[in-house]
Amino acid sequence: MNRSNSSEQHKECAAVDVSDSKLNRQAALVREPFLLKPTGKDYLWGGNRLNDDFSKGIDMQPLAETWECSTHPDGPSTIASGTFEGEKLPELIAAHPEILGTHPQKAGLPKGQIPILVKFIDAAKDLSIQVHPDDAYARAHENGALGKTEMWYVVDATKDASLIYGFNRAMDREKVRRALTEVEGGRSHPVTGSDAEGAHAARLDEQGSWDIAAHGTLADVADLPNDTEHSSWQRASQRGESGKCTGQTRGKIEKYLNRVPVNQGDVFYIEAGTVHAICAGSLIVEIQENSNLTYRMYDYHRTDKNGRERELNIDKALDVANFHVGNVPRQPMRVLRFRPGFASEFLCRCKYFEVERILLNTERIRKMAALSTDASSFQVLVCTDGCGTMFWGERHLEFFKGDTIFLPAESVPVRLHGRAEFLKVYC
């Protein structure tokens, strides 16, 4: 989720020039893990939790997003430990593309770019109703940019938190356009743009979208069995709908939107073309394509710090929106895999990225948890709770709640000790 970008505003992910960088003069690269320092975003709907609870230390108020692992020119990450501390991540990758692995390099991205962007999102207020284009539309209309398919992992949520996922009934382009121009009670407001026909409706992936419960806590894996598998369980009770989005003025479009209650540990897959919004009360990790393209459809007539309503992108949004009913099927039962010191469960697989949830607990065993990467892809580890230490050779790296670690492809073998939860992302 991010700010709206028109084609004029869009920054293409250009190749990175490292001719003047010390990275270009390195004779060899030790493939070892390193911390990443994020770029912050102060969008008007953000809160304070990323600084208060996740120790980001970014001087922004509000702090809406932190781009944890990013090579995008709108907010590249900085290397925060190791040999290349202080260098920008795109510069390291441009000088040493081999750290990405064989699969990401086949994506054909510009020099210094990775296929994904990983971020924390703190929604203290409702985000705009929005939609992202797919790759084909973005290439044709946004200077060759990538589209944006994304996945959300809910780190925390208030009791009445919710989100918007698609429509609650079948819609069409003109019905949505009319609803966007009217508010409850019949009053209308102007919307600029043409009434061009031929909307592009991105179809949902066969995998669809899901919301799931957090299966167990760190306490549940205090004593982990070795090399066994157990089926995880589904939530026993159904949740009632609550936490509807609110704004300064209720638009007619709101009654057509599919609202879904949110709980800690839920996972949602948001394919390009899905009309959606994160509503107030959720703190989320978002894994997405390397893109900053968002088309706002509706923003509750809010004004920015200058007293102006934020730009809408109605025509482009209608071009790419999927007008089908936005069902959110509950994910089938997952499999928890146990290894010495940790348990893992698979959260999402799509053509852009794969995500696992890891529960680490080595406090009651005498063996540390082993982790490694192969030649196919780098890995990004996002610590969502707890803390620990990563060891390799004679070196070590401490990590805490909110930290993000980059593991190059074919990284040196590492061992983990501690009690933590983190997401493992790879391509």
CSV table of C-alpha atoms in Angstrom, one decimal:
chain,number,residue,atom,x,y,z
A,1,MET,CA,0.0,0.0,0.0
A,2,ASN,CA,1.5,3.3,-0.9
A,3,ARG,CA,0.8,6.7,-2.3
A,4,SER,CA,-0.9,7.2,-5.6
A,5,ASN,CA,1.4,7.5,-8.7
A,6,SER,CA,0.3,8.9,-12.0
A,7,SER,CA,2.3,8.1,-15.1
A,8,GLU,CA,3.8,11.6,-14.8
A,9,GLN,CA,4.9,11.0,-11.2
A,10,HIS,CA,6.2,7.5,-11.7
A,11,LYS,CA,9.8,6.8,-11.2
A,12,GLU,CA,11.0,3.9,-13.3
A,13,CYS,CA,13.4,1.5,-11.6
A,14,ALA,CA,16.4,2.6,-13.6
A,15,ALA,CA,19.8,0.8,-13.6
A,16,VAL,CA,22.2,1.8,-10.8
A,17,ASP,CA,25.6,3.3,-11.7
A,18,VAL,CA,28.3,2.0,-9.3
A,19,SER,CA,31.3,3.3,-11.2
A,20,ASP,CA,32.2,5.6,-8.4
A,21,SER,CA,31.3,3.3,-5.5
A,22,LYS,CA,33.7,1.3,-3.4
A,23,LEU,CA,31.5,-1.7,-4.2
A,24,ASN,CA,32.9,-1.8,-7.7
A,25,ARG,CA,36.4,-2.2,-6.4
A,26,GLN,CA,35.8,-5.3,-4.3
A,27,ALA,CA,37.8,-8.2,-5.6
A,28,ALA,CA,35.6,-10.8,-3.8
A,29,LEU,CA,32.3,-10.9,-1.9
A,30,VAL,CA,31.8,-12.9,1.2
A,31,ARG,CA,28.2,-14.0,1.1
A,32,GLU,CA,27.2,-13.4,4.6
A,33,PRO,CA,24.0,-11.9,6.2
A,34,PHE,CA,23.5,-8.2,6.9
A,35,LEU,CA,20.9,-6.0,8.5
A,36,LEU,CA,18.9,-3.5,6.4
A,37,LYS,CA,18.0,0.0,7.4
A,38,PRO,CA,14.6,1.1,6.0
A,39,THR,CA,13.3,4.2,4.4
A,40,GLY,CA,10.3,5.8,6.2
A,41,LYS,CA,7.1,7.2,4.7
A,42,ASP,CA,4.9,9.8,6.5
A,43,TYR,CA,1.6,9.3,4.8
A,44,LEU,CA,-1.3,11.0,6.6
A,45,TRP,CA,-3.0,7.8,7.7
A,46,GLY,CA,0.0,6.5,9.6
A,47,GLY,CA,0.6,6.2,13.4
A,48,ASN,CA,3.5,5.9,15.8
A,49,ARG,CA,3.8,2.2,16.5
A,50,LEU,CA,6.7,1.6,14.1
A,51,ASN,CA,8.8,3.9,16.2
A,52,ASP,CA,7.2,3.1,19.6
A,53,ASP,CA,6.9,-0.7,19.4
A,54,PHE,CA,9.4,-1.6,16.6
A,55,SER,CA,12.2,0.8,17.5
A,56,LYS,CA,12.7,2.2,14.0
A,57,GLY,CA,14.2,5.4,15.1
A,58,ILE,CA,12.9,7.4,12.1
A,59,ASP,CA,12.2,11.1,12.7
A,60,MET,CA,8.8,11.2,11.0
A,61,GLN,CA,5.3,12.0,12.4
A,62,PRO,CA,3.3,10.0,11.5
A,63,LEU,CA,5.4,7.1,10.4
A,64,ALA,CA,3.1,5.2,8.1
A,65,GLU,CA,5.4,2.8,6.3
A,66,THR,CA,9.0,1.5,6.5
A,67,TRP,CA,10.4,0.1,3.3
A,68,GLU,CA,12.5,-2.7,4.9
A,69,CYS,CA,14.0,-4.4,1.8
A,70,SER,CA,13.8,-2.1,-1.2
A,71,THR,CA,15.7,-1.2,-4.3
A,72,HIS,CA,13.0,1.1,-5.6
A,73,PRO,CA,14.2,4.6,-6.3
A,74,ASP,CA,11.3,6.0,-4.2
A,75,GLY,CA,12.9,4.5,-1.1
A,76,PRO,CA,15.9,2.2,-1.3
A,77,SER,CA,17.1,0.4,1.8
A,78,THR,CA,20.6,1.0,3.3
A,79,ILE,CA,23.0,-1.8,4.5
A,80,ALA,CA,23.2,-1.5,8.2
A,81,SER,CA,25.9,-4.0,9.2
A,82,GLY,CA,28.9,-5.8,7.8
A,83,THR,CA,31.5,-5.0,5.1
A,84,PHE,CA,29.2,-2.7,3.1
A,85,GLU,CA,27.6,-0.9,6.0
A,86,GLY,CA,26.2,2.5,4.9
A,87,GLU,CA,25.9,1.6,1.2
A,88,LYS,CA,22.6,1.5,-0.5
A,89,LEU,CA,21.2,-2.0,-1.3
A,90,PRO,CA,20.7,-1.2,-5.1
A,91,GLU,CA,24.4,-0.4,-5.3
A,92,LEU,CA,25.5,-3.6,-3.8
A,93,ILE,CA,23.2,-5.6,-6.0
A,94,ALA,CA,24.4,-3.7,-9.1
A,95,ALA,CA,28.0,-4.5,-8.3
A,96,HIS,CA,27.3,-8.1,-7.2
A,97,PRO,CA,24.1,-9.4,-8.9
A,98,GLU,CA,25.1,-13.0,-8.0
A,99,ILE,CA,23.8,-12.4,-4.5
A,100,LEU,CA,20.3,-12.5,-5.8
A,101,GLY,CA,20.5,-16.1,-7.1
A,102,THR,CA,19.7,-17.6,-10.4
A,103,HIS,CA,15.9,-17.2,-10.3
A,104,PRO,CA,15.6,-13.4,-9.6
A,105,GLN,CA,18.3,-12.7,-12.2
A,106,LYS,CA,16.0,-14.3,-14.8
A,107,ALA,CA,13.4,-11.6,-14.2
A,108,GLY,CA,15.2,-9.2,-16.5
A,109,LEU,CA,15.1,-6.3,-14.1
A,110,PRO,CA,17.3,-3.2,-14.5
A,111,LYS,CA,20.8,-3.4,-12.9
A,112,GLY,CA,20.6,-3.1,-9.1
A,113,GLN,CA,16.9,-4.1,-8.8
A,114,ILE,CA,15.2,-7.0,-7.0
A,115,PRO,CA,11.8,-8.4,-7.9
A,116,ILE,CA,10.2,-7.6,-4.5
A,117,LEU,CA,9.6,-4.9,-1.9
A,118,VAL,CA,9.1,-5.7,1.7
A,119,LYS,CA,7.6,-3.2,4.1
A,120,PHE,CA,5.9,-2.6,7.5
A,121,ILE,CA,2.6,-0.7,7.4
A,122,ASP,CA,1.0,1.0,10.5
A,123,ALA,CA,-2.6,2.0,9.6
A,124,ALA,CA,-3.7,4.3,12.4
A,125,LYS,CA,-6.4,5.6,10.0
A,126,ASP,CA,-8.1,4.1,7.0
A,127,LEU,CA,-6.2,4.0,3.7
A,128,SER,CA,-7.8,5.1,0.5
A,129,ILE,CA,-9.9,2.7,-1.5
A,130,GLN,CA,-7.4,1.7,-4.2
A,131,VAL,CA,-6.3,-0.8,-6.8
A,132,HIS,CA,-3.0,-1.7,-8.4
A,133,PRO,CA,-2.4,-2.5,-12.1
A,134,ASP,CA,-0.9,-5.8,-13.4
A,135,ASP,CA,2.4,-6.0,-15.2
A,136,ALA,CA,0.9,-5.8,-18.7
A,137,TYR,CA,-1.0,-2.6,-17.9
A,138,ALA,CA,1.9,-1.0,-16.1
A,139,ARG,CA,4.3,-1.8,-18.9
A,140,ALA,CA,1.9,-0.2,-21.4
A,141,HIS,CA,0.8,2.8,-19.4
A,142,GLU,CA,3.5,3.5,-16.8
A,143,ASN,CA,6.8,3.7,-18.6
A,144,GLY,CA,7.6,0.0,-18.5
A,145,ALA,CA,7.1,-0.3,-14.7
A,146,LEU,CA,6.0,-3.4,-12.9
A,147,GLY,CA,2.5,-4.0,-11.7
A,148,LYS,CA,1.7,-4.8,-8.1
A,149,THR,CA,0.5,-8.0,-6.6
A,150,GLU,CA,1.0,-8.2,-2.8
A,151,MET,CA,0.5,-10.3,0.3
A,152,TRP,CA,-0.3,-9.0,3.8
A,153,TYR,CA,0.6,-10.7,7.1
A,154,VAL,CA,-1.2,-9.1,10.1
A,155,VAL,CA,1.3,-8.6,12.9
A,156,ASP,CA,-1.2,-6.9,15.2
A,157,ALA,CA,-4.8,-5.7,15.0
A,158,THR,CA,-7.2,-3.9,17.2
A,159,LYS,CA,-10.5,-5.6,18.3
A,160,ASP,CA,-12.5,-3.9,15.5
A,161,ALA,CA,-9.9,-3.9,12.8
A,162,SER,CA,-11.0,-4.7,9.2
A,163,LEU,CA,-10.0,-4.4,5.6
A,164,ILE,CA,-11.7,-4.0,2.3
A,165,TYR,CA,-11.4,-6.8,-0.3
A,166,GLY,CA,-13.3,-6.3,-3.5
A,167,PHE,CA,-17.0,-5.8,-3.8
A,168,ASN,CA,-19.9,-7.4,-1.9
A,169,ARG,CA,-21.9,-7.9,-5.2
A,170,ALA,CA,-21.1,-8.1,-8.9
A,171,MET,CA,-20.4,-4.6,-10.3
A,172,ASP,CA,-19.5,-3.1,-13.6
A,173,ARG,CA,-17.4,-0.1,-14.7
A,174,GLU,CA,-20.2,2.5,-15.0
A,175,LYS,CA,-22.0,1.4,-11.8
A,176,VAL,CA,-18.7,1.9,-9.9
A,177,ARG,CA,-18.1,5.2,-11.6
A,178,ARG,CA,-21.5,6.5,-10.6
A,179,ALA,CA,-21.0,5.3,-7.0
A,180,LEU,CA,-17.7,7.1,-6.8
A,181,THR,CA,-19.3,10.4,-7.7
A,182,GLU,CA,-22.1,10.3,-5.2
A,183,VAL,CA,-22.3,10.5,-1.4
A,184,GLU,CA,-25.0,9.1,0.8
A,185,GLY,CA,-28.1,11.3,0.6
A,186,GLY,CA,-27.9,11.8,-3.2
A,187,ARG,CA,-25.3,14.6,-3.3
A,188,SER,CA,-22.7,14.2,-6.0
A,189,HIS,CA,-19.1,15.5,-6.4
A,190,PRO,CA,-17.2,15.8,-9.6
A,191,VAL,CA,-14.8,13.2,-10.8
A,192,THR,CA,-12.4,14.1,-13.7
A,193,GLY,CA,-11.5,11.8,-16.5
A,194,SER,CA,-13.0,10.2,-19.6
A,195,ASP,CA,-15.7,7.6,-19.8
A,196,ALA,CA,-13.6,5.3,-21.9
A,197,GLU,CA,-15.0,1.8,-22.5
A,198,GLY,CA,-13.1,-1.5,-22.4
A,199,ALA,CA,-12.1,-1.9,-18.8
A,200,HIS,CA,-9.2,-4.3,-18.2
A,201,ALA,CA,-10.4,-6.8,-15.5
A,202,ALA,CA,-7.5,-8.7,-13.9
A,203,ARG,CA,-8.6,-12.2,-13.0
A,204,LEU,CA,-8.0,-13.6,-9.6
A,205,ASP,CA,-5.3,-16.2,-9.3
A,206,GLU,CA,-6.4,-19.8,-8.8
A,207,GLN,CA,-4.9,-19.5,-5.3
A,208,GLY,CA,-7.3,-16.6,-4.6
A,209,SER,CA,-7.0,-14.7,-1.3
A,210,TRP,CA,-7.3,-15.9,2.2
A,211,ASP,CA,-7.4,-14.9,5.8
A,212,ILE,CA,-6.1,-17.3,8.5
A,213,ALA,CA,-5.5,-17.4,12.2
A,214,ALA,CA,-2.1,-17.4,13.8
A,215,HIS,CA,-1.5,-21.1,14.5
A,216,GLY,CA,0.0,-21.2,17.9
A,217,THR,CA,2.3,-18.9,19.8
A,218,LEU,CA,6.0,-19.0,20.6
A,219,ALA,CA,5.1,-20.7,23.9
A,220,ASP,CA,3.5,-23.6,21.9
A,221,VAL,CA,6.9,-24.5,20.5
A,222,ALA,CA,9.0,-24.4,23.7
A,223,ASP,CA,10.0,-28.0,23.2
A,224,LEU,CA,10.2,-28.8,19.5
A,225,PRO,CA,10.2,-32.4,18.3
A,226,ASN,CA,12.8,-33.3,15.7
A,227,ASP,CA,11.9,-33.8,12.0
A,228,THR,CA,8.2,-34.4,12.4
A,229,GLU,CA,5.1,-32.9,10.8
A,230,HIS,CA,1.8,-31.9,12.4
A,231,SER,CA,-1.3,-30.4,10.8
A,232,SER,CA,-2.2,-26.9,12.0
A,233,TRP,CA,-5.7,-26.1,13.1
A,234,GLN,CA,-8.4,-23.7,11.9
A,235,ARG,CA,-10.0,-21.1,14.2
A,236,ALA,CA,-12.8,-22.7,16.2
A,237,SER,CA,-15.2,-19.8,16.1
A,238,GLN,CA,-16.4,-17.6,13.3
A,239,ARG,CA,-15.7,-13.9,13.6
A,240,GLY,CA,-18.4,-11.3,13.3
A,241,GLU,CA,-18.0,-8.3,10.9
A,242,SER,CA,-16.8,-5.2,12.6
A,243,GLY,CA,-14.5,-2.3,12.3
A,244,LYS,CA,-15.9,-0.7,9.1
A,245,CYS,CA,-13.9,2.0,7.4
A,246,THR,CA,-15.0,5.5,8.3
A,247,GLY,CA,-14.3,8.9,6.7
A,248,GLN,CA,-15.3,12.5,6.9
A,249,THR,CA,-18.1,11.9,4.3
A,250,ARG,CA,-19.6,8.6,3.5
A,251,GLY,CA,-19.6,7.9,-0.2
A,252,LYS,CA,-22.1,5.7,-2.0
A,253,ILE,CA,-19.3,3.4,-3.1
A,254,GLU,CA,-18.8,2.3,0.5
A,255,LYS,CA,-22.0,0.3,0.6
A,256,TYR,CA,-20.8,-1.9,-2.3
A,257,LEU,CA,-17.4,-2.8,-0.7
A,258,ASN,CA,-16.7,-6.2,0.9
A,259,ARG,CA,-15.5,-5.6,4.4
A,260,VAL,CA,-13.5,-8.3,6.2
A,261,PRO,CA,-12.7,-8.5,9.9
A,262,VAL,CA,-9.0,-8.8,10.7
A,263,ASN,CA,-7.1,-10.6,13.5
A,264,GLN,CA,-3.5,-11.0,14.4
A,265,GLY,CA,-1.8,-13.7,12.2
A,266,ASP,CA,-4.2,-13.4,9.3
A,267,VAL,CA,-2.8,-13.6,5.8
A,268,PHE,CA,-4.3,-12.0,2.7
A,269,TYR,CA,-3.2,-12.4,-1.0
A,270,ILE,CA,-4.1,-9.2,-3.0
A,271,GLU,CA,-3.7,-9.8,-6.7
A,272,ALA,CA,-3.3,-6.9,-9.0
A,273,GLY,CA,-6.8,-5.7,-10.0
A,274,THR,CA,-8.4,-6.3,-6.6
A,275,VAL,CA,-10.0,-3.2,-5.1
A,276,HIS,CA,-8.8,-3.0,-1.5
A,277,ALA,CA,-7.9,-1.0,1.5
A,278,ILE,CA,-6.3,-1.5,4.9
A,279,CYS,CA,-8.5,0.1,7.5
A,280,ALA,CA,-7.6,1.7,10.8
A,281,GLY,CA,-6.1,-0.6,13.5
A,282,SER,CA,-3.9,-3.0,11.6
A,283,LEU,CA,-0.1,-3.3,11.6
A,284,ILE,CA,1.0,-5.3,8.7
A,285,VAL,CA,4.0,-6.7,6.9
A,286,GLU,CA,3.5,-6.4,3.1
A,287,ILE,CA,5.4,-8.4,0.5
A,288,GLN,CA,4.8,-7.1,-3.0
A,289,GLU,CA,6.3,-6.7,-6.4
A,290,ASN,CA,8.9,-4.0,-6.8
A,291,SER,CA,6.5,-1.2,-7.7
A,292,ASN,CA,5.1,2.0,-6.3
A,293,LEU,CA,2.0,2.2,-8.5
A,294,THR,CA,-1.3,2.8,-6.8
A,295,TYR,CA,-4.6,4.1,-8.3
A,296,ARG,CA,-6.8,5.8,-5.7
A,297,MET,CA,-10.5,5.4,-6.3
A,298,TYR,CA,-11.9,7.0,-3.2
A,299,ASP,CA,-10.3,8.8,-0.2
A,300,TYR,CA,-13.3,9.8,2.0
A,301,HIS,CA,-12.8,13.5,0.9
A,302,ARG,CA,-9.9,13.9,3.3
A,303,THR,CA,-7.6,16.8,3.0
A,304,ASP,CA,-3.8,16.9,3.3
A,305,LYS,CA,-1.8,19.3,5.4
A,306,ASN,CA,-2.3,21.9,2.8
A,307,GLY,CA,-6.1,21.6,2.9
A,308,ARG,CA,-6.4,19.9,-0.5
A,309,GLU,CA,-8.1,16.6,-1.3
A,310,ARG,CA,-5.6,14.0,-2.4
A,311,GLU,CA,-5.5,13.1,-6.1
A,312,LEU,CA,-7.7,10.3,-7.4
A,313,ASN,CA,-7.0,8.2,-10.4
A,314,ILE,CA,-10.5,7.1,-11.4
A,315,ASP,CA,-10.0,6.3,-15.1
A,316,LYS,CA,-6.9,4.1,-14.6
A,317,ALA,CA,-8.5,2.5,-11.5
A,318,LEU,CA,-11.5,1.5,-13.6
A,319,ASP,CA,-9.2,0.2,-16.4
A,320,VAL,CA,-7.6,-2.3,-14.1
A,321,ALA,CA,-10.2,-3.1,-11.5
A,322,ASN,CA,-11.8,-6.6,-11.1
A,323,PHE,CA,-15.6,-6.0,-10.6
A,324,HIS,CA,-16.4,-9.5,-9.4
A,325,VAL,CA,-17.6,-10.3,-5.8
A,326,GLY,CA,-14.6,-10.2,-3.5
A,327,ASN,CA,-14.9,-13.4,-1.6
A,328,VAL,CA,-12.1,-14.1,0.9
A,329,PRO,CA,-11.9,-17.9,1.3
A,330,ARG,CA,-10.5,-19.3,4.5
A,331,GLN,CA,-7.2,-21.0,3.8
A,332,PRO,CA,-7.2,-24.8,4.0
A,333,MET,CA,-5.4,-26.3,7.0
A,334,ARG,CA,-1.7,-25.8,6.8
A,335,VAL,CA,1.2,-28.1,7.7
A,336,LEU,CA,3.6,-27.2,10.4
A,337,ARG,CA,7.0,-28.6,9.9
A,338,PHE,CA,9.2,-29.0,12.9
A,339,ARG,CA,13.0,-29.1,12.9
A,340,PRO,CA,15.4,-28.8,15.8
A,341,GLY,CA,14.9,-25.3,17.3
A,342,PHE,CA,12.1,-24.0,15.0
A,343,ALA,CA,8.8,-24.7,13.3
A,344,SER,CA,7.8,-23.4,9.9
A,345,GLU,CA,4.6,-23.0,8.0
A,346,PHE,CA,4.0,-22.0,4.4
A,347,LEU,CA,1.9,-18.8,4.0
A,348,CYS,CA,2.0,-17.9,0.3
A,349,ARG,CA,3.3,-19.0,-3.0
A,350,CYS,CA,2.8,-17.0,-6.2
A,351,LYS,CA,4.9,-16.4,-9.3
A,352,TYR,CA,6.6,-13.3,-7.7
A,353,PHE,CA,7.5,-14.5,-4.2
A,354,GLU,CA,7.1,-17.2,-1.6
A,355,VAL,CA,6.6,-16.6,2.2
A,356,GLU,CA,7.1,-18.8,5.2
A,357,ARG,CA,6.4,-18.1,8.9
A,358,ILE,CA,9.2,-19.2,11.2
A,359,LEU,CA,8.8,-19.8,15.0
A,360,LEU,CA,12.3,-20.0,16.5
A,361,ASN,CA,12.8,-21.3,20.1
A,362,THR,CA,16.2,-22.7,21.1
A,363,GLU,CA,16.0,-21.7,24.7
A,364,ARG,CA,15.3,-25.3,25.9
A,365,ILE,CA,17.5,-27.3,23.6
A,366,ARG,CA,21.3,-27.5,23.3
A,367,LYS,CA,21.4,-27.2,19.5
A,368,MET,CA,21.0,-24.1,17.5
A,369,ALA,CA,18.7,-23.9,14.5
A,370,ALA,CA,20.4,-24.1,11.1
A,371,LEU,CA,19.5,-21.9,8.2
A,372,SER,CA,21.0,-21.6,4.7
A,373,THR,CA,20.2,-20.4,1.2
A,374,ASP,CA,20.8,-22.2,-2.1
A,375,ALA,CA,21.8,-20.9,-5.5
A,376,SER,CA,18.3,-20.2,-6.6
A,377,SER,CA,17.4,-17.1,-4.5
A,378,PHE,CA,18.3,-14.7,-1.7
A,379,GLN,CA,16.2,-14.6,1.4
A,380,VAL,CA,14.7,-11.8,3.5
A,381,LEU,CA,14.0,-12.4,7.2
A,382,VAL,CA,11.6,-10.0,8.9
A,383,CYS,CA,11.5,-10.3,12.7
A,384,THR,CA,7.9,-9.7,13.8
A,385,ASP,CA,8.4,-10.7,17.5
A,386,GLY,CA,11.1,-11.6,19.9
A,387,CYS,CA,14.8,-11.5,19.5
A,388,GLY,CA,17.8,-13.7,18.9
A,389,THR,CA,21.4,-14.1,17.5
A,390,MET,CA,22.6,-15.3,14.1
A,391,PHE,CA,26.0,-17.0,14.1
A,392,TRP,CA,28.4,-17.9,11.2
A,393,GLY,CA,32.1,-18.8,11.5
A,394,GLU,CA,33.5,-16.5,14.2
A,395,ARG,CA,31.0,-13.8,13.6
A,396,HIS,CA,27.5,-13.1,14.9
A,397,LEU,CA,24.5,-10.7,14.3
A,398,GLU,CA,21.9,-9.8,16.9
A,399,PHE,CA,18.4,-9.2,15.8
A,400,PHE,CA,15.3,-7.8,17.5
A,401,LYS,CA,11.6,-7.2,16.8
A,402,GLY,CA,11.3,-5.1,13.7
A,403,ASP,CA,14.7,-6.0,12.2
A,404,THR,CA,15.1,-7.2,8.6
A,405,ILE,CA,18.0,-9.3,7.5
A,406,PHE,CA,19.2,-10.0,4.0
A,407,LEU,CA,20.7,-13.4,3.2
A,408,PRO,CA,22.5,-13.6,-0.2
A,409,ALA,CA,22.0,-16.6,-2.4
A,410,GLU,CA,24.5,-19.4,-1.4
A,411,SER,CA,25.1,-17.6,1.9
A,412,VAL,CA,27.5,-19.0,4.4
A,413,PRO,CA,25.6,-21.5,6.7
A,414,VAL,CA,24.1,-19.7,9.7
A,415,ARG,CA,22.8,-20.9,13.0
A,416,LEU,CA,20.1,-19.2,15.0
A,417,HIS,CA,19.6,-18.9,18.8
A,418,GLY,CA,16.8,-17.2,20.6
A,419,ARG,CA,13.0,-16.9,20.8
A,420,ALA,CA,11.5,-15.1,17.9
A,421,GLU,CA,8.9,-15.1,15.1
A,422,PHE,CA,9.9,-14.0,11.6
A,423,LEU,CA,8.8,-14.2,8.0
A,424,LYS,CA,11.1,-15.7,5.4
A,425,VAL,CA,10.7,-14.3,1.9
A,426,TYR,CA,12.3,-15.5,-1.2
A,427,CYS,CA,11.8,-15.5,-5.0
